[in-house]
Coordinates of C-alpha atoms in Angstrom, one line a residue:
M1 CA -66.5 5.2 39.7
W2 CA -65.3 5.6 36.2
Y3 CA -65.0 9.4 36.9
R4 CA -61.7 8.6 38.7
S5 CA -60.3 6.7 35.9
A6 CA -57.1 7.9 34.2
S7 CA -58.9 7.8 30.8
F8 CA -60.5 11.2 31.7
V9 CA -57.1 12.6 32.0
L10 CA -56.3 11.4 28.5
D11 CA -59.5 12.7 27.3
K12 CA -58.7 16.2 28.5
S13 CA -55.3 16.1 26.8
Q14 CA -56.4 14.6 23.6
Q15 CA -60.0 15.8 22.9
P16 CA -61.1 19.3 22.0
Q17 CA -63.3 21.3 24.4
N18 CA -66.5 20.1 22.7
D19 CA -66.0 16.7 24.0
T20 CA -66.3 15.1 20.6
V21 CA -65.3 11.5 20.0
P22 CA -61.7 11.2 18.6
D23 CA -61.0 10.5 15.1
D24 CA -59.5 7.1 15.8
S25 CA -62.8 5.8 17.1
V26 CA -64.3 6.1 13.5
A27 CA -62.3 3.1 12.4
L28 CA -64.2 0.9 14.9
S29 CA -66.9 0.0 12.4
P30 CA -67.4 -3.7 12.6
P31 CA -65.8 -5.7 9.7
P32 CA -67.9 -8.0 7.6
L33 CA -68.3 -11.5 8.9
S34 CA -66.2 -14.1 7.4
I35 CA -66.1 -17.8 7.9
S36 CA -62.5 -19.2 7.9
T37 CA -62.0 -22.9 7.2
A38 CA -58.9 -24.7 8.4
A39 CA -58.5 -28.5 8.3
A40 CA -55.4 -30.5 8.8
Q41 CA -54.6 -34.0 9.7
N42 CA -54.4 -34.6 13.5
P43 CA -51.4 -36.8 14.5
N44 CA -53.2 -37.6 17.9
P45 CA -57.0 -38.0 16.7
R46 CA -58.0 -39.4 20.1
R47 CA -57.2 -36.0 21.7
N48 CA -60.1 -34.1 20.1
M49 CA -61.2 -32.5 23.4
S50 CA -63.2 -29.3 23.0
M51 CA -61.0 -26.0 23.3
S52 CA -61.8 -22.8 25.0
A53 CA -63.2 -20.3 22.4
Y54 CA -60.6 -17.9 23.8
Y55 CA -57.7 -19.9 22.5
Q56 CA -59.5 -20.4 19.0
T57 CA -59.5 -16.5 18.9
R58 CA -55.8 -16.5 20.0
A59 CA -55.0 -19.1 17.3
A60 CA -56.7 -17.1 14.5
H61 CA -55.0 -13.8 15.4
H62 CA -51.4 -15.0 16.3
G63 CA -51.1 -17.3 13.3
V64 CA -48.3 -19.3 14.9
V65 CA -50.2 -22.5 15.3
T66 CA -49.8 -26.3 14.7
S67 CA -51.9 -28.5 12.5
D68 CA -53.3 -30.1 15.7
W69 CA -54.4 -26.8 17.0
L70 CA -56.2 -25.9 13.6
A71 CA -58.1 -28.9 13.3
Q72 CA -59.3 -28.9 17.0
A73 CA -60.2 -25.2 16.8
Q74 CA -62.3 -25.8 13.7
E75 CA -64.1 -28.5 15.4
A76 CA -64.6 -26.5 18.7
A77 CA -65.8 -23.5 16.7
T78 CA -68.6 -25.6 15.1
S79 CA -69.7 -27.1 18.4
A80 CA -69.6 -23.7 20.2
A81 CA -71.7 -22.0 17.6
A82 CA -74.4 -24.6 18.1
A83 CA -74.3 -24.6 21.9
A84 CA -74.4 -20.8 22.3
G85 CA -77.4 -20.2 20.1
Q86 CA -78.3 -17.0 18.7
E87 CA -80.0 -14.3 21.0
I88 CA -82.4 -12.5 18.7
I89 CA -83.1 -9.0 19.9
G90 CA -85.3 -7.5 17.1
E91 CA -84.6 -6.0 13.7
G92 CA -81.3 -4.2 13.0
K93 CA -80.8 -1.2 10.9
S94 CA -80.4 -3.5 7.6
G95 CA -83.9 -4.9 8.3
K96 CA -82.8 -8.3 9.2
A97 CA -83.0 -9.8 12.8
F98 CA -80.4 -8.6 15.1
S99 CA -78.3 -11.2 16.9
V100 CA -75.9 -10.3 19.7
I101 CA -73.7 -13.3 19.0
E102 CA -73.3 -12.3 15.2
E103 CA -72.6 -8.7 16.3
F104 CA -70.0 -10.0 18.8
N105 CA -68.3 -12.3 16.3
S106 CA -68.1 -9.3 13.8
W107 CA -66.3 -7.2 16.3
R108 CA -63.9 -9.8 17.6
K109 CA -62.6 -10.5 14.0
Q110 CA -60.4 -7.3 14.6
P111 CA -57.2 -8.7 15.9
D112 CA -56.3 -5.5 18.0
L113 CA -59.8 -5.5 19.7
A114 CA -59.9 -7.5 23.0
E115 CA -62.7 -10.2 23.4
A116 CA -64.3 -8.2 26.3
V117 CA -64.5 -5.1 24.3
A118 CA -66.0 -6.7 21.4
A119 CA -68.7 -8.0 23.9
I120 CA -69.1 -4.4 25.3
R121 CA -69.5 -3.2 21.8
A122 CA -72.1 -6.0 21.1
L123 CA -74.2 -5.1 24.1
A124 CA -74.2 -1.5 23.2
A125 CA -75.7 -2.4 19.9
V126 CA -78.4 -4.3 21.8
I127 CA -79.6 -1.1 23.3
G128 CA -79.7 0.6 19.9
N129 CA -81.5 -2.2 18.2
S130 CA -84.0 -3.0 21.0
E131 CA -87.6 -2.8 20.5
A132 CA -88.5 -2.6 24.2
K133 CA -91.1 -0.2 25.4
T134 CA -90.2 0.0 29.0
M135 CA -87.0 0.1 31.0
M136 CA -87.7 -3.2 32.5
E137 CA -88.0 -4.9 29.1
L138 CA -84.8 -3.3 28.1
E139 CA -82.9 -4.4 31.1
I140 CA -84.3 -7.9 30.6
E141 CA -83.0 -8.0 27.0
L142 CA -79.6 -6.7 28.1
K143 CA -79.4 -9.4 30.7
K144 CA -80.5 -12.2 28.2
A145 CA -77.9 -10.8 25.7
S146 CA -75.2 -10.7 28.4
D147 CA -75.9 -14.3 29.4
S148 CA -75.8 -15.4 25.7
L149 CA -72.4 -13.8 25.3
K150 CA -71.0 -15.4 28.6
S151 CA -72.3 -18.7 27.5
W152 CA -70.4 -18.5 24.3
D153 CA -67.2 -19.2 26.3
T154 CA -67.8 -19.9 29.9
T155 CA -64.1 -20.2 30.5
S156 CA -63.2 -16.6 29.5
I157 CA -62.9 -14.5 32.6
S158 CA -62.5 -11.1 30.9
L159 CA -65.7 -11.8 28.7
T160 CA -67.7 -12.6 31.9
A161 CA -66.3 -9.6 33.8
G162 CA -66.7 -7.2 30.9
C163 CA -70.4 -8.2 30.4
D164 CA -71.1 -7.8 34.2
L165 CA -69.3 -4.4 34.4
F166 CA -71.1 -3.0 31.3
I167 CA -74.6 -4.1 32.7
R168 CA -73.7 -2.5 36.0
Y169 CA -72.2 0.6 34.6
V170 CA -75.0 1.4 32.1
T171 CA -78.0 0.6 34.2
R172 CA -77.0 1.8 37.7
T173 CA -79.0 5.1 38.5
S174 CA -82.1 5.9 40.2
A175 CA -82.6 8.8 37.9
L176 CA -83.8 6.8 35.0
E177 CA -87.0 5.9 37.1
Y178 CA -88.2 9.5 36.7
E179 CA -87.6 10.1 33.0
D180 CA -89.8 9.1 29.9
F181 CA -88.5 6.0 28.2
N182 CA -87.0 7.5 25.0
S183 CA -84.8 9.9 26.9
A184 CA -83.7 7.0 29.4
K185 CA -82.9 4.8 26.4
S186 CA -80.9 7.8 24.8
R187 CA -78.9 8.1 28.1
L188 CA -78.3 4.3 28.2
I189 CA -76.8 4.5 24.7
E190 CA -74.6 7.4 25.6
R191 CA -73.2 5.6 28.7
A192 CA -72.8 2.4 26.6
E193 CA -70.7 4.3 24.0
K194 CA -68.8 6.0 26.7
F195 CA -68.0 2.7 28.5
G196 CA -66.9 1.1 25.1
E197 CA -64.6 4.1 24.5
I198 CA -63.2 3.9 28.0
S199 CA -62.6 0.1 27.4
Y200 CA -61.1 0.7 24.2
K201 CA -58.5 3.3 25.3
A202 CA -57.5 1.2 28.4
R203 CA -54.4 -0.3 26.5
R204 CA -53.2 3.1 25.6
I205 CA -53.6 4.5 29.2
I206 CA -51.8 1.5 30.8
A207 CA -48.9 2.1 28.3
M208 CA -48.7 5.7 29.4
L209 CA -48.7 4.8 33.1
S210 CA -45.9 2.3 32.9
Q211 CA -43.3 4.4 31.0
D212 CA -41.8 5.8 34.3
F213 CA -40.9 2.2 35.4
I214 CA -38.9 1.3 32.1
F215 CA -35.5 3.0 32.2
D216 CA -32.6 3.1 29.7
G217 CA -30.5 0.0 29.7
C218 CA -33.0 -2.4 31.4
T219 CA -33.7 -5.9 30.4
I220 CA -37.4 -7.1 30.4
L221 CA -38.7 -10.6 30.6
V222 CA -42.0 -11.2 29.0
H223 CA -44.1 -14.4 28.7
G224 CA -45.9 -15.2 25.6
F225 CA -47.9 -12.5 23.7
S226 CA -50.1 -10.0 25.7
R227 CA -51.5 -7.1 23.4
V228 CA -51.3 -4.7 26.4
V229 CA -47.7 -5.7 27.4
F230 CA -46.9 -5.1 23.7
E231 CA -48.5 -1.8 23.7
V232 CA -46.3 -0.9 26.8
L233 CA -43.0 -2.0 25.0
K234 CA -44.1 -0.3 21.7
T235 CA -44.8 3.0 23.5
A236 CA -41.4 2.7 25.2
A237 CA -39.6 2.2 21.9
Q238 CA -41.6 5.2 20.4
N239 CA -40.3 7.3 23.3
K240 CA -36.6 6.5 22.2
K241 CA -36.0 4.4 25.4
L242 CA -33.1 2.0 25.2
F243 CA -34.0 -1.6 26.4
R244 CA -33.8 -5.1 25.5
V245 CA -36.5 -7.9 25.8
L246 CA -36.2 -11.6 26.7
C247 CA -39.2 -13.3 25.3
T248 CA -40.4 -16.8 26.2
E249 CA -41.6 -19.2 23.5
G250 CA -44.9 -19.6 25.1
R251 CA -45.6 -23.2 24.4
P252 CA -47.8 -24.8 23.3
D253 CA -49.2 -22.1 21.1
R254 CA -45.9 -20.4 20.7
T255 CA -47.4 -16.9 20.9
G256 CA -43.9 -15.8 22.1
L257 CA -42.7 -16.1 18.5
R258 CA -45.2 -13.5 17.3
L259 CA -44.1 -11.1 20.1
S260 CA -40.4 -11.4 19.3
N261 CA -41.3 -10.7 15.6
E262 CA -43.3 -7.6 16.4
L263 CA -40.6 -6.3 18.5
A264 CA -37.9 -7.0 15.9
K265 CA -40.0 -4.9 13.5
L266 CA -39.7 -2.0 16.1
D267 CA -35.9 -2.5 16.1
V268 CA -36.1 -3.5 19.8
P269 CA -33.3 -5.9 20.7
V270 CA -35.0 -9.2 21.6
K271 CA -33.8 -12.7 22.5
L272 CA -36.1 -15.7 22.1
L273 CA -36.1 -18.3 25.1
I274 CA -37.4 -21.7 25.6
D275 CA -39.8 -21.7 28.5
S276 CA -37.5 -23.8 30.6
A277 CA -34.7 -21.3 30.4
V278 CA -36.5 -18.7 32.6
A279 CA -34.4 -19.4 35.8
Y280 CA -31.2 -19.7 33.7
T281 CA -31.5 -16.2 32.4
M282 CA -33.3 -14.5 35.5
D283 CA -30.1 -13.0 36.6
E284 CA -29.9 -10.8 33.5
V285 CA -33.5 -9.6 34.1
D286 CA -34.3 -6.1 35.6
M287 CA -38.1 -6.6 35.6
V288 CA -40.8 -9.0 34.4
F289 CA -43.9 -7.7 32.5
V290 CA -46.9 -10.1 32.0
G291 CA -50.5 -9.7 30.9
A292 CA -53.5 -11.3 32.6
D293 CA -56.6 -13.2 31.5
G294 CA -58.2 -12.2 34.7
V295 CA -57.5 -10.2 38.0
V296 CA -59.2 -11.7 41.0
E297 CA -60.4 -10.4 44.3
S298 CA -57.1 -11.4 46.3
G299 CA -55.2 -9.1 43.8
G300 CA -53.7 -12.4 42.2
I301 CA -53.9 -13.0 38.5
I302 CA -54.9 -15.8 36.1
N303 CA -52.8 -16.0 33.0
M304 CA -51.3 -18.4 30.5
M305 CA -49.6 -21.4 31.8
G306 CA -46.1 -20.8 33.0
T307 CA -46.7 -17.3 34.6
Y308 CA -46.9 -18.7 38.1
Q309 CA -43.4 -20.3 37.8
I310 CA -41.9 -17.3 36.3
A311 CA -43.3 -15.3 39.3
L312 CA -41.8 -17.8 41.7
V313 CA -38.4 -17.6 40.1
A314 CA -38.5 -13.6 40.0
H315 CA -39.7 -13.3 43.5
S316 CA -36.9 -15.7 44.9
M317 CA -34.3 -13.4 43.0
N318 CA -35.9 -10.1 44.1
K319 CA -36.9 -9.1 40.5
P320 CA -40.2 -6.9 40.3
I321 CA -42.9 -8.4 38.4
Y322 CA -45.5 -6.1 36.9
V323 CA -48.7 -7.0 35.5
A324 CA -50.6 -4.9 32.8
A325 CA -54.2 -5.5 32.8
E326 CA -57.4 -3.6 31.8
S327 CA -59.9 -3.0 34.5
Y328 CA -62.6 -5.0 32.7
K329 CA -60.6 -7.9 33.5
F330 CA -61.3 -7.5 37.3
A331 CA -63.5 -10.5 38.2
R332 CA -65.5 -11.5 41.4
L333 CA -63.4 -14.6 41.8
Y334 CA -61.3 -15.9 44.7
P335 CA -59.3 -19.0 43.8
L336 CA -57.5 -20.8 46.6
D337 CA -55.3 -23.0 44.5
Q338 CA -54.4 -23.9 41.1
K339 CA -57.3 -26.4 40.7
D340 CA -59.9 -24.0 42.1
M341 CA -60.9 -22.5 38.6
A342 CA -63.1 -23.4 35.7
P343 CA -61.1 -25.6 33.3
A344 CA -59.9 -23.9 30.0
L345 CA -58.3 -26.5 27.8
R346 CA -56.1 -26.2 24.8
P347 CA -54.7 -29.0 22.7
I348 CA -50.9 -30.0 22.9
D349 CA -49.2 -30.9 19.7
F350 CA -45.8 -32.7 20.5
G351 CA -45.3 -33.4 16.8
V352 CA -45.2 -37.2 17.3
P353 CA -48.1 -39.7 18.2
I354 CA -48.6 -40.1 22.1
P355 CA -49.3 -43.5 23.5
S356 CA -52.8 -43.9 24.8
K357 CA -51.6 -44.8 28.4
V358 CA -49.7 -41.4 28.5
E359 CA -51.7 -38.6 30.2
V360 CA -51.3 -35.1 28.9
E361 CA -51.9 -32.0 30.9
T362 CA -53.9 -29.6 28.7
S363 CA -54.6 -26.8 31.3
A364 CA -54.3 -23.4 29.6
R365 CA -53.6 -21.2 32.4
D366 CA -52.4 -21.0 36.1
Y367 CA -53.1 -18.7 39.1
T368 CA -50.4 -16.5 40.4
P369 CA -51.0 -15.4 44.2
P370 CA -50.7 -11.6 45.0
Q371 CA -47.7 -12.1 47.2
Y372 CA -45.5 -12.8 44.2
L373 CA -46.7 -9.6 42.2
T374 CA -45.2 -6.1 42.6
L375 CA -47.6 -3.7 40.9
L376 CA -50.5 -3.9 38.6
F377 CA -50.7 -1.2 35.8
T378 CA -54.3 -0.6 34.8
D379 CA -56.5 2.1 33.3
L380 CA -57.5 3.0 36.9
G381 CA -54.0 3.8 37.9
V382 CA -51.0 2.0 39.2
L383 CA -52.2 -0.4 42.1
T384 CA -50.7 -2.7 44.5
P385 CA -52.2 -6.2 44.6
S386 CA -53.8 -5.4 48.0
V387 CA -55.9 -2.6 46.5
V388 CA -57.6 -4.6 43.9
S389 CA -60.4 -5.7 46.2
D390 CA -61.2 -2.0 47.0
E391 CA -61.4 -1.2 43.3
L392 CA -63.7 -4.2 42.7
I393 CA -66.1 -2.9 45.5
Q394 CA -66.1 0.4 43.6
L395 CA -66.7 -1.2 40.2
Y396 CA -69.6 -3.4 41.3
L397 CA -71.2 -1.0 43.8

C-alpha cells in the first residue's frame, strides 16, 4: 500500500524524471563501528537493573545524562550484546563474515537515524550479502535476521514493527514464484532499498504535512525530545513562521534540555518547564505536539512517561494534541491499560542515596488512549486516531 504514501508526492517534486536516488542518500553509508566506554560511580548501586537498549541509544545521542545513567547503560550494553548473539549470514563484501547485528549497530551510530530505519538498512544488507540459492532459503535468512534484531531489544516497539513491515513489504508478491532466483533477488534488493528510502524520508514528509497547522503567534507545548517533532518545528522556523515553544524538562533523562538548546540555535523563542508545571502553563498553550515510540491498533500511542498526563490536561482544557509518528511505528498491539505493555525500564538518579525500603517507579513510557488525541501526522497522511486500524490492515495485508 506504499503507492498511496505521501513520499511518492515528495519524490515527484524533488527527483528528476529518470527516478534516480536523491543526492542526500549518498551520505547514508554506515559509519565505522566504535566502542564507547563510560563508567561512573553509581550513588545507588543496588539499582543496577537492566535498561532497555532503546534508552541506551537515547543516552548516547542526547548527551544530557547522569552518572547513574551512564554506568547502568554500559552494563546493560554488555549484557545485551551477549544475549542477542550474532546472526551470521555469509561473507560480506570485505571478505569477512556478515553479521546483521554489527550492520545494525553501525547504522544506529548515526544520531539522526531512527532505530527502526537502522534495522531496515541492516535487513536490506542481509539480502545483498546472502548466499542463498532459493527464495525459500533467502526468506528463512531474512526471518532469522529479523528475529535476531528484534531480540536485541524486545521492548522497542518501533524496532519490532519496522522489521515486520520490511519483511512483509519486500516479500509479498506471487510474481516472484515465476522468476529465476537471480532476477527475483535483484527485485527484492530494489524493494528493500525503496523501503529504506521511504522510511528515511518519513520525517521530512511529516514536517511538510504539519505546516498548515502551525500558525503565526501560536504557542506549542512539546514533551521531551522527539526527532520528528524537532523536524516539524525546524521546518516551521525555516518557513519564517513566528511561534514559541514550551518545552518540558523530560525527566529523568532530561531530553527536553537538548530540544530547548536545539530550538535556541534556530532563534525560536523557547521556555523550559519542569514536568509538573504542565497544568500551570496549559492556558498559554495553543496546541501540543508529541512524538511516539509506537502507534497501536486502537489509534492510541505509547510514548515517554508523562505523555498521558499531558494529554489529560490538554483534553480537559480543549487544547488539540497532535502526534508526529512515522508509519513504521504502527504496531499490532492493543493495550487495554497502562500495565498491559512489555516493561521498558530506565534508571532514575535522584542525586542522593535512596533507602532500600523505598520503591522507585522505573517505567519508561505510558499509554495514551485515542480519545485524548486530535490528529496523527504520518508519512501516510494526516490521520484521525480511528483510521489507524484501517491503515494497519493495509500495511500488513
